[in-house]
């Protein structure tokens, strides 16, 4: 029970509260451009997604689930705040507003996922020793054989492991860039007229 209560409080409710507070400060109190809120909505969930991987060692599926929950809860809280303050309906009333609302949820979720992918990327970049029990994939061994002259079994295995690690690092980096770009695009698209 302690795991779930801590996880929910730190990795879900904390970013939700921060996002709603940012909304209240930027939109309600200061009444400045919503672009600042969208940028804050990317910056706030990103470190929480990072910590899910870095500290808890959970998989990316946790960051996806957390991101979706954070997005849904935060945007719902923002909609309720606007409804109470402006005395308007809570839910969007047309297809365009629904699309923007769902894109905003997606932007927050993708920011959380970007943080998780960045943590995965950094873990891959850190030096680590070759695991004695872990074998590189058959594809990596084949590429290692093709890539250079024949060497002993251990040297071939090390070469294949390095090739496999490099491919994983590149793939993780590409995923981080893709998730970050998607979060930025969905977060600011409606505000800048894409």
XYZ file of C-alpha atoms in Angstrom:
194
model
C 0.000 0.000 0.000
C 2.876 2.374 0.736
C 4.258 1.929 -2.793
C 0.982 2.922 -4.436
C 0.272 5.866 -2.149
C 3.817 7.213 -2.600
C 3.758 6.647 -6.353
C 0.384 8.348 -6.772
C 1.317 11.273 -4.499
C 4.765 11.955 -5.967
C 4.528 10.911 -9.611
C 0.890 11.702 -10.420
C -0.671 14.150 -7.954
C 2.394 16.408 -7.582
C 2.627 17.224 -11.315
C -1.171 17.580 -11.502
C -1.166 20.111 -8.654
C 1.775 21.976 -10.206
C 0.053 22.078 -13.612
C -3.214 23.376 -12.135
C -1.260 25.948 -10.096
C 0.585 27.055 -13.250
C -2.769 27.374 -15.040
C -4.207 29.434 -12.223
C -1.144 31.680 -12.059
C -0.634 32.181 -15.813
C -4.224 32.283 -17.076
C -6.342 33.437 -14.129
C -4.045 35.621 -12.036
C -1.570 37.116 -14.532
C -3.798 36.774 -17.634
C -0.819 36.392 -19.979
C -0.420 34.415 -23.193
C -1.529 30.753 -22.992
C 1.744 29.917 -24.752
C 3.476 30.235 -21.370
C 1.044 27.722 -19.891
C 1.680 25.299 -22.754
C 5.434 25.587 -22.238
C 5.004 25.071 -18.482
C 2.808 22.071 -19.286
C 5.766 20.526 -21.083
C 8.379 21.524 -18.490
C 6.451 20.349 -15.415
C 5.685 16.678 -16.256
C 9.043 16.039 -17.971
C 11.128 15.620 -14.776
C 8.472 13.386 -13.210
C 8.656 11.033 -16.195
C 12.438 11.129 -15.904
C 12.284 10.134 -12.231
C 9.923 7.207 -12.899
C 12.731 5.593 -14.884
C 15.752 7.003 -13.076
C 14.712 6.454 -9.443
C 12.042 3.785 -9.602
C 13.530 1.784 -12.483
C 10.070 1.218 -13.945
C 9.578 0.609 -17.629
C 8.337 3.074 -20.199
C 4.804 1.689 -19.828
C 4.660 3.258 -16.344
C 5.606 6.638 -17.799
C 2.932 6.277 -20.483
C 0.243 5.383 -17.930
C 1.375 8.137 -15.552
C 1.518 10.668 -18.394
C -2.006 9.911 -19.538
C -3.324 10.126 -15.961
C -1.454 13.372 -15.323
C -2.775 14.879 -18.559
C -6.364 13.827 -17.945
C -6.437 14.934 -14.300
C -4.636 18.242 -14.895
C -6.738 19.263 -17.889
C -9.916 18.243 -16.055
C -8.827 20.407 -13.104
C -8.135 23.310 -15.462
C -11.529 22.906 -17.147
C -13.257 22.880 -13.756
C -11.358 25.998 -12.640
C -12.329 27.874 -15.817
C -15.943 26.697 -15.492
C -16.210 27.922 -11.899
C -14.475 31.252 -12.516
C -16.080 32.119 -15.866
C -19.413 30.369 -15.170
C -19.240 28.289 -18.363
C -19.831 24.561 -18.939
C -17.022 22.272 -17.780
C -16.834 20.176 -20.929
C -15.989 21.609 -24.350
C -19.101 22.176 -26.446
C -17.814 21.688 -30.005
C -15.500 19.395 -31.947
C -12.734 21.995 -32.280
C -12.591 22.564 -28.498
C -12.630 18.803 -27.842
C -9.721 18.337 -30.262
C -7.706 21.097 -28.556
C -8.473 19.627 -25.138
C -7.359 16.149 -26.173
C -4.230 17.567 -27.840
C -3.435 19.336 -24.585
C -3.810 16.061 -22.662
C -1.557 14.386 -25.257
C 1.033 17.155 -24.940
C 1.252 16.679 -21.169
C 1.424 12.886 -21.527
C 4.114 13.142 -24.207
C 6.165 15.482 -22.006
C 6.079 12.880 -19.232
C 7.071 10.169 -21.721
C 9.871 12.383 -23.056
C 11.316 12.603 -19.543
C 11.190 8.817 -19.239
C 12.844 8.297 -22.610
C 15.561 10.805 -21.696
C 16.259 8.858 -18.493
C 16.478 5.657 -20.526
C 18.820 7.397 -22.965
C 21.092 8.631 -20.157
C 21.181 5.174 -18.595
C 22.344 3.780 -21.927
C 25.020 6.454 -22.206
C 26.508 5.682 -18.802
C 29.454 3.307 -18.925
C 28.597 -0.216 -17.945
C 30.324 -3.544 -17.971
C 29.426 -6.406 -20.230
C 27.122 -8.785 -18.437
C 28.628 -12.257 -18.304
C 25.247 -13.918 -18.796
C 23.727 -11.518 -21.310
C 24.411 -12.342 -24.916
C 24.071 -9.891 -27.778
C 21.313 -10.519 -30.283
C 21.859 -12.673 -33.343
C 21.512 -9.618 -35.584
C 24.258 -7.805 -33.629
C 26.549 -10.839 -33.907
C 25.925 -11.018 -37.660
C 26.695 -7.307 -38.068
C 29.831 -7.738 -35.921
C 31.021 -10.558 -38.200
C 30.365 -8.468 -41.308
C 31.896 -5.311 -39.806
C 35.418 -6.578 -39.345
C 37.885 -9.345 -39.711
C 37.372 -12.532 -37.784
C 38.470 -12.367 -34.185
C 38.096 -14.707 -31.243
C 34.733 -15.537 -29.716
C 35.060 -13.120 -26.785
C 36.203 -10.236 -28.993
C 33.352 -10.931 -31.433
C 30.901 -10.994 -28.518
C 32.224 -7.657 -27.183
C 32.015 -6.112 -30.648
C 28.444 -7.391 -31.085
C 27.464 -6.098 -27.635
C 28.892 -2.671 -28.487
C 26.991 -2.621 -31.796
C 23.775 -3.627 -30.028
C 24.279 -0.976 -27.330
C 24.930 1.700 -29.954
C 21.784 0.789 -31.884
C 19.747 0.883 -28.672
C 21.232 4.255 -27.743
C 20.449 5.717 -31.166
C 16.915 4.302 -31.069
C 16.336 5.672 -27.560
C 17.713 9.084 -28.571
C 15.456 9.140 -31.618
C 12.484 8.213 -29.425
C 13.331 11.044 -27.002
C 13.542 13.543 -29.840
C 10.303 12.268 -31.351
C 8.387 12.360 -28.070
C 9.737 15.810 -27.222
C 8.911 17.199 -30.652
C 5.432 15.658 -30.497
C 4.831 17.161 -27.066
C 5.941 20.577 -28.246
C 3.895 20.347 -31.451
C 0.673 19.239 -29.753
C 1.209 21.728 -26.936
C 1.603 24.863 -29.016
C 0.022 23.951 -32.383
C -3.337 25.547 -31.662
C -1.731 28.692 -30.267
C 0.607 29.423 -33.171
C -1.697 28.351 -35.986
C -0.091 25.190 -37.396
